[in-house]
Amino acid sequence: MRIENLRNIAIIAHVDHGKTTMVDKLLRATDAFRANQQVQERVLDSNDQERERGITILAKNISIEYKGVKINVIDTPGHADFGGEVERVLRMADGALLLVDAFEGPMPQTRFVLRHAIDTGLKIMIVINKIDRPGAEPERAYNDCLDLMADLGATDEQLEFAMEHVIFASAVNGFARLHPSDETMDMYPLLDMILDDMPAPDADPDAPLAMQCVTVDHSNFVGRIGIGRVWSGTIHAGDTLLVVKNDGSTQTAPVKQLFTFDYLGRTECNSVSAGDIAAVVGIEGTDIGDVYTDPASPVDLDPIEIDPPTLSIVFEASTSPLVGREGDIVGARQLKERLFAERENNVTMKIEELEDKSGVEVSGRGILHLSVLMETLRREGFEFQVGRPQVLIKKDEQGRTVEPIEQAVVECPDEYAGKVIEVFGNAGGTMTNMATGTTVTHLEFTIPTRGIMGLKNRVLNVTHGEGVFYHNFLEYGPYAGDIGGRNNGAMISMTTEKAVAYALGTLQERGSLFVSPGTECYEGMLVGERNQPGDMVVNIARTKNLGNQRSSTADISVQLVPPRTFSLEEALEYIIDDELVEITPKTIRIRKRLLNATDRKKAAARALNSNRA
């Protein structure tokens, strides 16, 4: 039976196409806030990093009420590194709003999220956003969306629904229209279309209970909270449930508290009926894919498969000579405890201690996915160090070695296309498609994840900053062999002192610097990059020899080029195997794993002898 007073919809889009802003306007249109209430923009991006980076990291559930119908809205991440969230939460929805920028049209990660929506069988309504943007072409963007859906194998029914249901909107200005030239200045056409045409949940509240956990929240007070859609029956506070795990094992557990979503918050309730989304407290150790069902007449649901991580990084306690100066938490035990706590509520990451207890290996979906965790730790006062990201290589069913392969897309001015193709060729990439426009060339490549690391800067350099570069995980493919890494050597400090302008002035002739005068440096720390291969140990504290003769140029100061600074992601992509990134609440430093130059020479000699043997 159809639950007519309920709708479950997801909002999917490429990064920065306006999902979270659209949710803001839907909340305002349905009077979620008081008239005098001060509300920040992108209210759902509550995490500090989400607001600073301008991306959604965690999928979030809210509900709005319009004309007596409750609409559960799921705001999903657009970045492929957080695709683990998208895959699961789409199962809670019956339909999806596909947001596309009217100027940019469908982008690489539009393809990524749309594929999941099509595979889940959702009805898809197209929303062409930012139609007021200069240079916007709403009709072209709409036609490109339909072409993309056909490309991804959408059914005839899904295509017909999308052709008949399109909205032209400007989320930032708070209007949605049936046609770009309409004069409508509110969101009601979109809300009306959701009510009239999006399918209501098809469920039976009187059947045996079946609910599946698709996302896990965590509270320090009540532990794990399982969130999912009730597929059939009714769940009551105080019920005893049969919990069926993904591996087929079972346990019974009581429902201690039950919540439903109400605008931006959760409301405790006594029961939740089929079709609605619930949060359940009391299922100890609950995990993604757990089925909550009636012990007397259990119901089977398909298990949920989460795409495996593709990259791993080892977290270690900092061994820097400057340890403890900027952070409050520096111990290996505290770092391990904090990472194991993260394992409780971040199910898309795999977190395990190394066998020799020297560190904790954290595996995730990409550099951004892992760096968000590092940024969270440094804001909490941790000091730690991490090694180079390692691609997770495995054996397939035929015993062949396979590695993760990414799909990369570059759009750049025509004159730089050749240089971009050369950069990808040197990194193990294969061009799969090339389309030339009037001024812009669209290039598509498949490339091993190993080759992607550090590629963004090279693409920006050869396109003079005009290239647009996106990539996302495609599949596991045959191992591509050795891929060249960083070509240039490093300048490595020989002493633990502050950098001096005179020394840096002579060093900048040999390459680019990472430090400025007065920066605290230590033996083994990278202070710059050479213009040629091979590492070079340098004295960053060398001063000018003073004689008793006054020079006519003595008062002319040294002219230094501003140092190259690294974001966390850039530092992780820059380092090679014998280097580490030291992370503190205030600073990101790059250092050698072995700080002493003699120790590094001995290690290199041992490695050479073992290779000969």
PDB file of N, CA, C and O in Angstrom, residues 554-605:
ATOM      1  N   ALA A 554      76.149  46.809   1.675  1.00  0.00           N
ATOM      2  CA  ALA A 554      75.875  46.064   2.918  1.00  0.00           C
ATOM      3  C   ALA A 554      74.445  46.195   3.372  1.00  0.00           C
ATOM      4  O   ALA A 554      73.894  45.286   3.990  1.00  0.00           O
ATOM      5  N   ASP A 555      73.826  47.324   3.094  1.00  0.00           N
ATOM      6  CA  ASP A 555      72.471  47.556   3.615  1.00  0.00           C
ATOM      7  C   ASP A 555      71.376  47.053   2.676  1.00  0.00           C
ATOM      8  O   ASP A 555      70.200  47.229   2.969  1.00  0.00           O
ATOM      9  N   ILE A 556      71.782  46.490   1.533  1.00  0.00           N
ATOM     10  CA  ILE A 556      70.764  45.960   0.612  1.00  0.00           C
ATOM     11  C   ILE A 556      70.319  44.589   1.122  1.00  0.00           C
ATOM     12  O   ILE A 556      71.138  43.691   1.292  1.00  0.00           O
ATOM     13  N   SER A 557      69.041  44.463   1.405  1.00  0.00           N
ATOM     14  CA  SER A 557      68.547  43.211   1.985  1.00  0.00           C
ATOM     15  C   SER A 557      68.453  42.126   0.911  1.00  0.00           C
ATOM     16  O   SER A 557      68.356  42.413  -0.275  1.00  0.00           O
ATOM     17  N   VAL A 558      68.451  40.867   1.370  1.00  0.00           N
ATOM     18  CA  VAL A 558      68.315  39.723   0.470  1.00  0.00           C
ATOM     19  C   VAL A 558      66.879  39.666  -0.047  1.00  0.00           C
ATOM     20  O   VAL A 558      65.933  39.753   0.734  1.00  0.00           O
ATOM     21  N   GLN A 559      66.715  39.530  -1.357  1.00  0.00           N
ATOM     22  CA  GLN A 559      65.379  39.435  -1.950  1.00  0.00           C
ATOM     23  C   GLN A 559      64.984  37.965  -2.066  1.00  0.00           C
ATOM     24  O   GLN A 559      65.586  37.222  -2.836  1.00  0.00           O
ATOM     25  N   LEU A 560      63.993  37.554  -1.277  1.00  0.00           N
ATOM     26  CA  LEU A 560      63.579  36.148  -1.277  1.00  0.00           C
ATOM     27  C   LEU A 560      62.218  35.984  -1.955  1.00  0.00           C
ATOM     28  O   LEU A 560      61.315  36.801  -1.765  1.00  0.00           O
ATOM     29  N   VAL A 561      62.120  34.911  -2.733  1.00  0.00           N
ATOM     30  CA  VAL A 561      60.828  34.549  -3.316  1.00  0.00           C
ATOM     31  C   VAL A 561      59.975  33.938  -2.191  1.00  0.00           C
ATOM     32  O   VAL A 561      60.499  33.193  -1.352  1.00  0.00           O
ATOM     33  N   PRO A 562      58.667  34.262  -2.111  1.00  0.00           N
ATOM     34  CA  PRO A 562      57.831  33.646  -1.060  1.00  0.00           C
ATOM     35  C   PRO A 562      57.929  32.124  -1.107  1.00  0.00           C
ATOM     36  O   PRO A 562      57.949  31.520  -2.186  1.00  0.00           O
ATOM     37  N   PRO A 563      58.008  31.463   0.065  1.00  0.00           N
ATOM     38  CA  PRO A 563      58.176  30.004   0.071  1.00  0.00           C
ATOM     39  C   PRO A 563      56.930  29.283  -0.422  1.00  0.00           C
ATOM     40  O   PRO A 563      55.819  29.799  -0.357  1.00  0.00           O
ATOM     41  N   ARG A 564      57.149  28.077  -0.909  1.00  0.00           N
ATOM     42  CA  ARG A 564      56.038  27.223  -1.341  1.00  0.00           C
ATOM     43  C   ARG A 564      55.403  26.591  -0.105  1.00  0.00           C
ATOM     44  O   ARG A 564      56.092  25.996   0.717  1.00  0.00           O
ATOM     45  N   THR A 565      54.108  26.765   0.047  1.00  0.00           N
ATOM     46  CA  THR A 565      53.407  26.192   1.199  1.00  0.00           C
ATOM     47  C   THR A 565      52.545  25.012   0.733  1.00  0.00           C
ATOM     48  O   THR A 565      52.074  24.993  -0.406  1.00  0.00           O
ATOM     49  N   PHE A 566      52.364  24.049   1.628  1.00  0.00           N
ATOM     50  CA  PHE A 566      51.616  22.838   1.294  1.00  0.00           C
ATOM     51  C   PHE A 566      50.346  22.753   2.125  1.00  0.00           C
ATOM     52  O   PHE A 566      50.380  22.982   3.341  1.00  0.00           O
ATOM     53  N   SER A 567      49.239  22.414   1.475  1.00  0.00           N
ATOM     54  CA  SER A 567      48.066  21.983   2.227  1.00  0.00           C
ATOM     55  C   SER A 567      48.324  20.530   2.637  1.00  0.00           C
ATOM     56  O   SER A 567      49.273  19.897   2.177  1.00  0.00           O
ATOM     57  N   LEU A 568      47.470  19.991   3.497  1.00  0.00           N
ATOM     58  CA  LEU A 568      47.646  18.610   3.952  1.00  0.00           C
ATOM     59  C   LEU A 568      47.610  17.632   2.774  1.00  0.00           C
ATOM     60  O   LEU A 568      48.461  16.736   2.657  1.00  0.00           O
ATOM     61  N   GLU A 569      46.630  17.816   1.851  1.00  0.00           N
ATOM     62  CA  GLU A 569      46.539  16.911   0.710  1.00  0.00           C
ATOM     63  C   GLU A 569      47.768  17.025  -0.194  1.00  0.00           C
ATOM     64  O   GLU A 569      48.287  16.018  -0.684  1.00  0.00           O
ATOM     65  N   GLU A 570      48.246  18.243  -0.406  1.00  0.00           N
ATOM     66  CA  GLU A 570      49.414  18.449  -1.280  1.00  0.00           C
ATOM     67  C   GLU A 570      50.656  17.806  -0.682  1.00  0.00           C
ATOM     68  O   GLU A 570      51.465  17.207  -1.396  1.00  0.00           O
ATOM     69  N   ALA A 571      50.822  17.924   0.647  1.00  0.00           N
ATOM     70  CA  ALA A 571      51.986  17.321   1.308  1.00  0.00           C
ATOM     71  C   ALA A 571      51.950  15.798   1.191  1.00  0.00           C
ATOM     72  O   ALA A 571      52.971  15.155   0.921  1.00  0.00           O
ATOM     73  N   LEU A 572      50.769  15.195   1.360  1.00  0.00           N
ATOM     74  CA  LEU A 572      50.641  13.739   1.261  1.00  0.00           C
ATOM     75  C   LEU A 572      50.958  13.250  -0.152  1.00  0.00           C
ATOM     76  O   LEU A 572      51.535  12.185  -0.339  1.00  0.00           O
ATOM     77  N   GLU A 573      50.565  14.037  -1.153  1.00  0.00           N
ATOM     78  CA  GLU A 573      50.830  13.648  -2.538  1.00  0.00           C
ATOM     79  C   GLU A 573      52.279  13.898  -2.933  1.00  0.00           C
ATOM     80  O   GLU A 573      52.796  13.267  -3.855  1.00  0.00           O
ATOM     81  N   TYR A 574      52.966  14.818  -2.218  1.00  0.00           N
ATOM     82  CA  TYR A 574      54.320  15.220  -2.597  1.00  0.00           C
ATOM     83  C   TYR A 574      55.374  14.221  -2.129  1.00  0.00           C
ATOM     84  O   TYR A 574      56.335  13.936  -2.831  1.00  0.00           O
ATOM     85  N   ILE A 575      55.217  13.660  -0.939  1.00  0.00           N
ATOM     86  CA  ILE A 575      56.296  12.882  -0.325  1.00  0.00           C
ATOM     87  C   ILE A 575      56.549  11.571  -1.068  1.00  0.00           C
ATOM     88  O   ILE A 575      55.683  11.045  -1.762  1.00  0.00           O
ATOM     89  N   ILE A 576      57.784  11.043  -0.888  1.00  0.00           N
ATOM     90  CA  ILE A 576      58.142   9.729  -1.433  1.00  0.00           C
ATOM     91  C   ILE A 576      58.292   8.759  -0.262  1.00  0.00           C
ATOM     92  O   ILE A 576      58.074   9.127   0.899  1.00  0.00           O
ATOM     93  N   ASP A 577      58.693   7.518  -0.560  1.00  0.00           N
ATOM     94  CA  ASP A 577      58.619   6.445   0.444  1.00  0.00           C
ATOM     95  C   ASP A 577      59.465   6.691   1.686  1.00  0.00           C
ATOM     96  O   ASP A 577      59.114   6.230   2.770  1.00  0.00           O
ATOM     97  N   ASP A 578      60.608   7.378   1.556  1.00  0.00           N
ATOM     98  CA  ASP A 578      61.477   7.551   2.731  1.00  0.00           C
ATOM     99  C   ASP A 578      61.206   8.864   3.469  1.00  0.00           C
ATOM    100  O   ASP A 578      62.038   9.323   4.256  1.00  0.00           O
ATOM    101  N   GLU A 579      60.032   9.460   3.207  1.00  0.00           N
ATOM    102  CA  GLU A 579      59.680  10.735   3.857  1.00  0.00           C
ATOM    103  C   GLU A 579      58.387  10.608   4.649  1.00  0.00           C
ATOM    104  O   GLU A 579      57.592   9.685   4.433  1.00  0.00           O
ATOM    105  N   LEU A 580      58.186  11.537   5.565  1.00  0.00           N
ATOM    106  CA  LEU A 580      56.993  11.576   6.410  1.00  0.00           C
ATOM    107  C   LEU A 580      56.432  12.988   6.414  1.00  0.00           C
ATOM    108  O   LEU A 580      57.159  13.961   6.182  1.00  0.00           O
ATOM    109  N   VAL A 581      55.134  13.093   6.683  1.00  0.00           N
ATOM    110  CA  VAL A 581      54.515  14.405   6.923  1.00  0.00           C
ATOM    111  C   VAL A 581      54.270  14.516   8.429  1.00  0.00           C
ATOM    112  O   VAL A 581      53.603  13.663   9.023  1.00  0.00           O
ATOM    113  N   GLU A 582      54.847  15.538   9.029  1.00  0.00           N
ATOM    114  CA  GLU A 582      54.629  15.806  10.459  1.00  0.00           C
ATOM    115  C   GLU A 582      53.478  16.801  10.578  1.00  0.00           C
ATOM    116  O   GLU A 582      53.509  17.873   9.953  1.00  0.00           O
ATOM    117  N   ILE A 583      52.480  16.444  11.372  1.00  0.00           N
ATOM    118  CA  ILE A 583      51.258  17.250  11.464  1.00  0.00           C
ATOM    119  C   ILE A 583      51.077  17.706  12.903  1.00  0.00           C
ATOM    120  O   ILE A 583      51.045  16.880  13.832  1.00  0.00           O
ATOM    121  N   THR A 584      50.986  19.014  13.103  1.00  0.00           N
ATOM    122  CA  THR A 584      50.719  19.584  14.427  1.00  0.00           C
ATOM    123  C   THR A 584      49.534  20.544  14.290  1.00  0.00           C
ATOM    124  O   THR A 584      49.125  20.867  13.175  1.00  0.00           O
ATOM    125  N   PRO A 585      48.968  21.007  15.412  1.00  0.00           N
ATOM    126  CA  PRO A 585      47.826  21.933  15.305  1.00  0.00           C
ATOM    127  C   PRO A 585      48.124  23.207  14.517  1.00  0.00           C
ATOM    128  O   PRO A 585      47.217  23.830  13.989  1.00  0.00           O
ATOM    129  N   LYS A 586      49.411  23.602  14.419  1.00  0.00           N
ATOM    130  CA  LYS A 586      49.725  24.861  13.744  1.00  0.00           C
ATOM    131  C   LYS A 586      50.519  24.696  12.454  1.00  0.00           C
ATOM    132  O   LYS A 586      50.511  25.590  11.608  1.00  0.00           O
ATOM    133  N   THR A 587      51.214  23.570  12.295  1.00  0.00           N
ATOM    134  CA  THR A 587      52.190  23.455  11.216  1.00  0.00           C
ATOM    135  C   THR A 587      52.095  22.105  10.513  1.00  0.00           C
ATOM    136  O   THR A 587      51.780  21.095  11.140  1.00  0.00           O
ATOM    137  N   ILE A 588      52.405  22.123   9.212  1.00  0.00           N
ATOM    138  CA  ILE A 588      52.591  20.892   8.439  1.00  0.00           C
ATOM    139  C   ILE A 588      54.026  20.914   7.918  1.00  0.00           C
ATOM    140  O   ILE A 588      54.415  21.834   7.202  1.00  0.00           O
ATOM    141  N   ARG A 589      54.837  19.934   8.347  1.00  0.00           N
ATOM    142  CA  ARG A 589      56.236  19.866   7.918  1.00  0.00           C
ATOM    143  C   ARG A 589      56.470  18.556   7.168  1.00  0.00           C
ATOM    144  O   ARG A 589      55.813  17.553   7.432  1.00  0.00           O
ATOM    145  N   ILE A 590      57.435  18.583   6.249  1.00  0.00           N
ATOM    146  CA  ILE A 590      57.854  17.367   5.550  1.00  0.00           C
ATOM    147  C   ILE A 590      59.272  17.046   6.009  1.00  0.00           C
ATOM    148  O   ILE A 590      60.123  17.945   6.083  1.00  0.00           O
ATOM    149  N   ARG A 591      59.536  15.775   6.335  1.00  0.00           N
ATOM    150  CA  ARG A 591      60.837  15.368   6.874  1.00  0.00           C
ATOM    151  C   ARG A 591      61.235  14.014   6.313  1.00  0.00           C
ATOM    152  O   ARG A 591      60.412  13.289   5.755  1.00  0.00           O
ATOM    153  N   LYS A 592      62.497  13.690   6.452  1.00  0.00           N
ATOM    154  CA  LYS A 592      62.969  12.347   6.101  1.00  0.00           C
ATOM    155  C   LYS A 592      62.616  11.392   7.244  1.00  0.00           C
ATOM    156  O   LYS A 592      62.591  11.790   8.418  1.00  0.00           O
ATOM    157  N   ARG A 593      62.376  10.134   6.890  1.00  0.00           N
ATOM    158  CA  ARG A 593      62.075   9.140   7.932  1.00  0.00           C
ATOM    159  C   ARG A 593      63.283   8.983   8.857  1.00  0.00           C
ATOM    160  O   ARG A 593      63.138   8.900  10.078  1.00  0.00           O
ATOM    161  N   LEU A 594      64.494   8.921   8.280  1.00  0.00           N
ATOM    162  CA  LEU A 594      65.734   8.904   9.063  1.00  0.00           C
ATOM    163  C   LEU A 594      66.304  10.315   9.038  1.00  0.00           C
ATOM    164  O   LEU A 594      66.650  10.835   7.970  1.00  0.00           O
ATOM    165  N   LEU A 595      66.401  10.937  10.202  1.00  0.00           N
ATOM    166  CA  LEU A 595      66.779  12.351  10.247  1.00  0.00           C
ATOM    167  C   LEU A 595      68.272  12.561  10.003  1.00  0.00           C
ATOM    168  O   LEU A 595      68.677  13.577   9.443  1.00  0.00           O
ATOM    169  N   ASN A 596      69.092  11.604  10.427  1.00  0.00           N
ATOM    170  CA  ASN A 596      70.549  11.771  10.326  1.00  0.00           C
ATOM    171  C   ASN A 596      71.037  11.367   8.935  1.00  0.00           C
ATOM    172  O   ASN A 596      70.669  10.300   8.413  1.00  0.00           O
ATOM    173  N   ALA A 597      71.901  12.205   8.319  1.00  0.00           N
ATOM    174  CA  ALA A 597      72.378  11.954   6.954  1.00  0.00           C
ATOM    175  C   ALA A 597      73.182  10.663   6.865  1.00  0.00           C
ATOM    176  O   ALA A 597      73.081   9.913   5.883  1.00  0.00           O
ATOM    177  N   THR A 598      73.990  10.363   7.896  1.00  0.00           N
ATOM    178  CA  THR A 598      74.783   9.128   7.893  1.00  0.00           C
ATOM    179  C   THR A 598      73.877   7.902   7.934  1.00  0.00           C
ATOM    180  O   THR A 598      74.106   6.913   7.221  1.00  0.00           O
ATOM    181  N   ASP A 599      72.814   7.964   8.755  1.00  0.00           N
ATOM    182  CA  ASP A 599      71.860   6.845   8.828  1.00  0.00           C
ATOM    183  C   ASP A 599      71.183   6.618   7.475  1.00  0.00           C
ATOM    184  O   ASP A 599      70.946   5.474   7.072  1.00  0.00           O
ATOM    185  N   ARG A 600      70.887   7.707   6.763  1.00  0.00           N
ATOM    186  CA  ARG A 600      70.242   7.569   5.454  1.00  0.00           C
ATOM    187  C   ARG A 600      71.180   6.899   4.449  1.00  0.00           C
ATOM    188  O   ARG A 600      70.751   6.063   3.651  1.00  0.00           O
ATOM    189  N   LYS A 601      72.487   7.256   4.500  1.00  0.00           N
ATOM    190  CA  LYS A 601      73.455   6.635   3.586  1.00  0.00           C
ATOM    191  C   LYS A 601      73.605   5.146   3.873  1.00  0.00           C
ATOM    192  O   LYS A 601      73.678   4.321   2.964  1.00  0.00           O
ATOM    193  N   LYS A 602      73.640   4.778   5.159  1.00  0.00           N
ATOM    194  CA  LYS A 602      73.756   3.360   5.535  1.00  0.00           C
ATOM    195  C   LYS A 602      72.535   2.574   5.057  1.00  0.00           C
ATOM    196  O   LYS A 602      72.654   1.462   4.526  1.00  0.00           O
ATOM    197  N   ALA A 603      71.331   3.168   5.241  1.00  0.00           N
ATOM    198  CA  ALA A 603      70.098   2.494   4.813  1.00  0.00           C
ATOM    199  C   ALA A 603      70.088   2.318   3.297  1.00  0.00           C
ATOM    200  O   ALA A 603      69.667   1.274   2.780  1.00  0.00           O
ATOM    201  N   ALA A 604      70.569   3.331   2.556  1.00  0.00           N
ATOM    202  CA  ALA A 604      70.604   3.245   1.085  1.00  0.00           C
ATOM    203  C   ALA A 604      71.580   2.152   0.643  1.00  0.00           C
ATOM    204  O   ALA A 604      71.303   1.402  -0.305  1.00  0.00           O
ATOM    205  N   ALA A 605      72.721   2.046   1.346  1.00  0.00           N
ATOM    206  CA  ALA A 605      73.715   1.017   1.003  1.00  0.00           C
ATOM    207  C   ALA A 605      73.148  -0.378   1.273  1.00  0.00           C
ATOM    208  O   ALA A 605      73.339  -1.307   0.470  1.00  0.00           O
TER     209      ALA A 605
END
